[in-house]
């Protein structure tokens, strides 16, 4: 027994901790203490059989409601909790295929690789909309042949944190009767709390569904994803769930953690909009600090719109590898020639200062 405990302790020590300040390339962070506490309390709960866990189910509904309101979802919306952006995007594509009877989707070049998984599983094909850092309506129109019925747009893309031209794309999708899924897995808990941001959510009447993760900027535990639909199109993927205490399931997963729902409810209702605004403001403050240091040292970067900074480098793999040897974990995208810093709440100014000193040694 002691040996097992020791092995667990050793493994835990081997894991990097967000508090070390060394993790600069992750979209996750240390969950809020309220989320951790609720998670442990509801550790046994299974939302695959919600009749047994009615309290958890209620907290899931309350968390979904918080996210839906934040996204200005209209009356008649429906939502589910998922394990994260990947499951939300797969489910959205699944519903879209069933609802629109389509096998094609217009997908931005900078879309997260979860769409590759989704389309492969669903026997669908991507029609790529190509744009620099983000896509505009022009890029969608360029890709559109008249046969596609599904469009994906991103609010906070993985490499650059850029927001596609969702308002204009939404008008186009509404007029052409296309399904528009917005992947706001990252941006969903950032954009609503910043000023002068474009409308990316259900305020655009052509937006059909939105994916948002609370385990990214929502400060909740992993796995906390949300998928909100303008109408209850989850009916399209409903299956009879024999031998559970409920008749149907509307989710990709069967057994699902009620603990994630309790944790998400706890942190959302504890922080509220004002609390999230403070979290986001602090991250943007550190982002601006990083940008000033890059400017000062003549290091090229892509001007950030959210708390994601893509730094231009000659060989992204090599730079990331050298930084790793110095103890810094950054994301890299060799296709776009950048390393990526995600300025999450655990990324403090003092870590950025030390990081830029080392970055200078690597790139100059
Ligand atoms: N959509 C977007 C825009 C994303 O950036 C991501 C993940 C997803 C969907 C998928 O979300 P899940 O991974 O929750 O299913 N983006 C991060 C990335 O690739 C994921 C990540 C998180 C990577 C933590 C590293 C890491 O340490 O950058």
XYZ file of C-alpha atoms and ligand atoms in Angstrom:
392
model
C 0.000 0.000 0.000
C 2.765 2.405 0.942
C 4.477 1.570 -2.326
C 1.379 2.514 -4.277
C 1.103 5.765 -2.375
C 4.721 6.505 -3.097
C 4.264 5.795 -6.781
C 1.268 8.108 -6.861
C 3.200 10.793 -5.033
C 6.139 10.445 -7.450
C 3.845 10.662 -10.462
C 2.165 13.736 -9.020
C 5.537 15.409 -8.529
C 6.446 14.604 -12.131
C 3.380 16.522 -13.378
C 3.947 20.210 -14.023
C 1.879 22.501 -11.807
C 0.233 25.636 -13.209
C 1.478 27.508 -10.146
C 5.099 26.919 -11.266
C 4.575 29.579 -13.925
C 6.275 27.325 -16.476
C 3.121 26.398 -18.390
C 2.709 29.108 -21.020
C 1.100 27.099 -23.817
C -1.984 25.606 -22.214
C -5.579 26.761 -22.456
C -6.291 25.211 -19.067
C -5.483 26.620 -15.654
C -5.785 25.878 -11.970
C -9.525 25.628 -11.244
C -11.143 28.056 -8.825
C -11.240 26.689 -5.202
C -15.075 26.679 -5.289
C -14.952 24.420 -8.342
C -12.488 22.020 -6.709
C -14.577 21.747 -3.554
C -17.805 21.020 -5.438
C -16.021 18.538 -7.704
C -14.867 16.426 -4.776
C -18.284 16.545 -3.119
C -20.043 15.211 -6.246
C -17.328 12.708 -7.212
C -19.814 9.765 -7.352
C -22.443 11.488 -9.448
C -23.282 10.207 -12.952
C -25.339 12.382 -15.300
C -25.785 9.396 -17.599
C -28.495 8.322 -15.161
C -29.859 11.629 -13.877
C -32.853 10.120 -12.036
C -30.343 8.910 -9.448
C -28.624 12.283 -9.251
C -31.381 14.846 -9.455
C -29.437 17.473 -7.534
C -26.517 17.187 -9.944
C -28.934 17.398 -12.870
C -30.359 20.623 -11.447
C -26.863 22.095 -11.073
C -26.065 21.086 -14.662
C -29.199 22.898 -15.843
C -28.258 25.965 -13.798
C -24.728 25.980 -15.272
C -26.109 25.536 -18.816
C -28.490 28.419 -18.133
C -25.604 30.666 -17.028
C -23.684 29.919 -20.240
C -26.797 30.316 -22.419
C -27.560 33.722 -20.878
C -23.951 34.820 -21.290
C -24.324 33.948 -25.013
C -27.717 35.705 -25.353
C -29.468 32.452 -26.266
C -33.119 33.041 -27.229
C -36.128 31.420 -25.515
C -36.386 27.847 -26.696
C -32.644 27.221 -26.618
C -31.311 23.848 -25.470
C -27.934 22.903 -24.048
C -25.842 20.020 -22.791
C -22.645 19.675 -20.838
C -19.856 17.844 -22.623
C -16.291 16.813 -21.861
C -14.961 19.848 -23.740
C -14.561 21.533 -27.102
C -13.808 18.305 -28.940
C -17.022 16.574 -27.865
C -19.040 19.776 -28.393
C -17.725 20.184 -31.937
C -18.287 16.513 -32.805
C -21.841 16.688 -31.412
C -22.569 19.926 -33.290
C -21.388 18.373 -36.572
C -23.419 15.228 -35.834
C -26.585 17.245 -35.240
C -25.870 19.360 -38.303
C -25.468 16.278 -40.490
C -28.793 14.860 -39.258
C -30.719 18.138 -39.331
C -29.468 19.475 -42.649
C -28.961 16.080 -44.334
C -25.504 17.138 -45.408
C -22.092 15.519 -45.726
C -20.068 18.700 -46.196
C -19.024 21.530 -43.926
C -17.230 24.783 -44.665
C -14.451 24.864 -42.062
C -11.918 27.668 -41.459
C -8.285 26.855 -42.180
C -7.418 27.704 -38.572
C -10.102 25.439 -37.057
C -9.116 23.200 -34.162
C -8.192 19.628 -35.109
C -11.332 18.364 -33.376
C -13.182 19.147 -36.630
C -10.872 16.758 -38.454
C -11.905 14.076 -35.951
C -15.591 15.014 -36.203
C -15.750 14.938 -39.988
C -13.768 11.705 -40.196
C -16.087 9.948 -37.721
C -19.210 11.266 -39.379
C -18.153 10.454 -42.942
C -18.224 14.160 -43.798
C -15.877 16.286 -45.890
C -14.403 19.711 -45.139
C -14.520 22.555 -47.638
C -11.757 24.850 -46.372
C -12.321 28.586 -46.008
C -8.889 30.147 -46.128
C -8.050 33.426 -44.428
C -5.090 35.098 -42.785
C -5.346 34.601 -39.006
C -9.169 34.426 -39.301
C -11.894 34.080 -41.928
C -14.222 36.764 -43.250
C -17.500 36.536 -45.154
C -15.489 36.860 -48.366
C -13.555 33.685 -47.507
C -16.789 31.782 -46.808
C -18.343 32.969 -50.078
C -15.188 31.951 -51.904
C -15.447 28.415 -50.489
C -19.229 28.115 -50.936
C -20.323 26.203 -54.048
C -24.043 26.308 -53.301
C -24.086 22.694 -52.091
C -22.840 23.132 -48.514
C -25.357 23.429 -45.702
C -23.028 23.730 -42.744
C -20.546 26.466 -41.841
C -18.095 26.594 -38.930
C -16.732 29.868 -37.541
C -14.384 30.397 -34.615
C -14.462 32.903 -31.777
C -10.910 32.741 -30.459
C -8.941 30.360 -32.645
C -6.354 27.983 -31.260
C -3.177 29.502 -32.731
C -3.914 33.238 -32.811
C -6.980 33.782 -30.609
C -8.594 35.627 -33.534
C -12.345 35.943 -34.043
C -13.838 35.159 -37.459
C -16.156 37.729 -39.047
C -19.125 36.040 -37.394
C -21.702 38.847 -37.717
C -21.396 39.022 -41.521
C -21.072 35.224 -41.872
C -24.199 34.864 -39.739
C -26.266 37.124 -42.036
C -25.104 35.089 -45.023
C -25.984 31.782 -43.315
C -29.411 33.088 -42.314
C -30.174 34.238 -45.871
C -28.892 31.009 -47.461
C -30.509 28.793 -44.769
C -27.209 27.273 -43.640
C -26.405 25.867 -40.204
C -23.721 27.988 -38.509
C -21.744 26.462 -35.638
C -19.482 28.786 -33.659
C -16.512 27.253 -31.846
C -16.024 29.568 -28.871
C -14.342 26.865 -26.768
C -11.682 29.393 -25.791
C -13.253 32.790 -26.544
C -16.612 32.036 -24.923
C -15.412 32.966 -21.446
C -13.273 35.894 -22.670
C -15.111 37.910 -25.335
C -18.277 38.603 -23.258
C -16.099 40.286 -20.620
C -14.143 42.635 -22.898
C -15.246 45.971 -24.338
C -15.542 46.749 -28.044
C -15.752 43.129 -29.155
C -17.743 42.050 -32.228
C -20.984 40.140 -31.665
C -20.040 36.457 -31.864
C -23.001 34.846 -30.141
C -26.763 34.268 -30.554
C -27.325 38.029 -30.948
C -26.493 37.167 -34.558
C -29.697 35.495 -35.715
C -27.879 33.194 -38.164
C -25.872 31.484 -35.410
C -27.292 27.976 -34.829
C -25.014 26.573 -32.120
C -22.079 27.555 -29.921
C -19.418 25.507 -28.117
C -17.885 27.025 -24.970
C -15.497 25.461 -22.449
C -15.603 26.273 -18.769
C -12.377 24.293 -18.221
C -10.501 26.912 -20.223
C -11.175 30.537 -19.213
C -14.245 29.566 -17.146
C -11.960 28.479 -14.249
C -13.807 25.186 -13.814
C -12.439 21.649 -13.672
C -11.706 19.335 -16.594
C -14.047 18.065 -18.166
C -16.420 21.036 -18.452
C -17.660 21.794 -21.958
C -20.980 23.294 -23.052
C -22.886 23.043 -26.313
C -25.825 25.409 -26.716
C -28.283 25.163 -29.620
C -30.705 27.879 -30.759
C -33.516 25.279 -30.756
C -33.781 21.815 -29.291
C -32.087 20.032 -32.159
C -30.649 17.510 -29.690
C -33.813 15.559 -30.605
C -31.962 14.642 -33.811
C -29.406 12.535 -31.916
C -31.753 11.106 -29.298
C -31.377 7.399 -28.503
C -33.448 5.125 -26.285
C -31.393 4.507 -23.133
C -32.552 1.118 -21.903
C -31.908 0.156 -18.280
C -31.054 3.656 -17.127
C -33.780 5.274 -15.025
C -34.579 7.714 -17.829
C -35.875 6.850 -21.285
C -33.559 8.773 -23.608
C -30.076 10.199 -23.909
C -29.136 13.194 -26.017
C -25.371 13.142 -25.528
C -22.458 11.389 -27.188
C -21.234 10.071 -23.852
C -23.228 7.728 -21.621
C -21.795 7.945 -18.141
C -20.910 11.599 -17.520
C -19.434 13.383 -14.491
C -21.978 15.217 -12.356
C -18.963 16.548 -10.475
C -18.016 18.727 -13.453
C -21.544 20.171 -13.494
C -21.458 20.932 -9.768
C -17.999 22.497 -10.097
C -19.030 24.643 -13.076
C -22.188 25.805 -11.337
C -20.175 26.685 -8.216
C -17.526 28.791 -9.927
C -19.947 30.514 -12.322
C -22.346 31.562 -9.610
C -19.547 32.504 -7.243
C -17.666 34.691 -9.724
C -20.630 35.925 -11.736
C -20.106 38.290 -14.656
C -18.185 40.797 -12.545
C -15.797 38.140 -11.261
C -15.087 36.878 -14.782
C -14.576 40.444 -15.957
C -11.804 40.830 -13.359
C -10.169 37.530 -14.373
C -10.200 38.516 -18.052
C -8.978 42.051 -17.361
C -6.001 40.686 -15.394
C -5.113 38.297 -18.248
C -5.331 41.120 -20.808
C -3.130 43.268 -18.607
C -0.410 40.576 -18.596
C -0.923 40.090 -22.357
C -0.238 43.792 -22.942
C 2.837 43.523 -20.729
C 4.144 40.636 -22.865
C 3.492 42.606 -26.053
C 5.414 45.624 -24.692
C 8.407 43.400 -23.899
C 8.337 41.822 -27.367
C 8.215 45.302 -28.947
C 11.093 46.498 -26.798
C 13.210 43.558 -27.899
C 12.229 43.672 -31.582
C 10.649 40.230 -31.465
C 7.927 39.867 -34.103
C 4.441 38.757 -33.069
C 0.867 38.712 -34.305
C -1.050 41.566 -32.661
C -3.319 39.808 -30.124
C -7.074 40.394 -29.856
C -7.562 38.070 -26.876
C -5.104 36.689 -24.303
C -3.283 34.577 -26.911
C 0.011 35.774 -28.366
C 1.563 34.108 -31.415
C 5.274 34.940 -31.626
C 6.810 34.676 -35.085
C 9.929 32.497 -35.239
C 11.990 30.917 -37.983
C 11.700 27.321 -36.793
C 8.830 26.867 -34.347
C 9.687 23.275 -33.427
C 13.310 24.106 -32.707
C 12.472 27.211 -30.671
C 9.859 25.333 -28.616
C 12.360 22.540 -28.020
C 15.068 24.945 -26.816
C 12.605 26.721 -24.544
C 11.531 23.363 -23.129
C 15.150 22.624 -22.206
C 15.145 25.932 -20.333
C 11.984 24.833 -18.525
C 9.340 26.748 -20.537
C 6.382 24.908 -22.042
C 4.954 26.819 -25.002
C 2.589 25.788 -27.765
C 3.914 25.758 -31.332
C 2.403 25.778 -34.781
C 5.091 25.035 -37.352
C 2.669 25.498 -40.274
C 2.171 29.115 -39.278
C 5.746 29.635 -38.032
C 4.792 30.678 -34.511
C 5.123 29.672 -30.908
C 2.005 30.427 -28.852
C 1.631 31.895 -25.397
C -1.805 31.621 -23.779
C -1.952 34.181 -20.995
C -4.134 32.196 -18.610
C -4.824 33.372 -15.021
C -1.779 31.458 -13.707
C 0.583 33.345 -16.068
C 1.881 36.243 -13.965
C 4.027 39.199 -15.055
C 7.110 37.928 -13.216
C 6.994 34.683 -15.208
C 6.624 36.631 -18.458
C 9.651 38.771 -17.556
C 11.817 35.690 -16.959
C 10.447 33.982 -20.074
C 11.236 36.892 -22.400
C 14.809 37.007 -21.055
C 15.225 33.354 -22.096
C 13.355 33.819 -25.370
C 15.817 36.554 -26.308
C 18.692 34.084 -25.861
C 16.952 31.610 -28.152
C 15.889 33.894 -31.000
C 18.471 36.679 -31.045
N -11.790 24.512 -30.051
C -10.751 25.355 -29.884
C -10.783 26.698 -30.521
C -9.663 24.954 -29.091
O -8.620 25.777 -28.962
C -9.683 23.683 -28.493
C -8.552 23.199 -27.639
C -10.806 22.844 -28.695
C -11.825 23.298 -29.489
C -10.890 21.471 -28.098
O -11.048 21.536 -26.744
P -10.764 20.259 -25.800
O -9.305 19.985 -25.884
O -11.226 20.736 -24.478
O -11.582 19.159 -26.313
N -7.428 23.940 -27.622
C -6.257 23.716 -26.848
C -5.077 23.714 -27.802
O -4.975 22.819 -28.626
C -6.265 22.504 -26.008
C -5.125 22.457 -25.057
C -5.338 22.586 -23.716
C -3.831 22.202 -25.486
C -4.317 22.462 -22.814
C -2.780 22.084 -24.579
C -3.031 22.215 -23.269
O -2.029 22.062 -22.369
O -4.349 24.645 -27.758
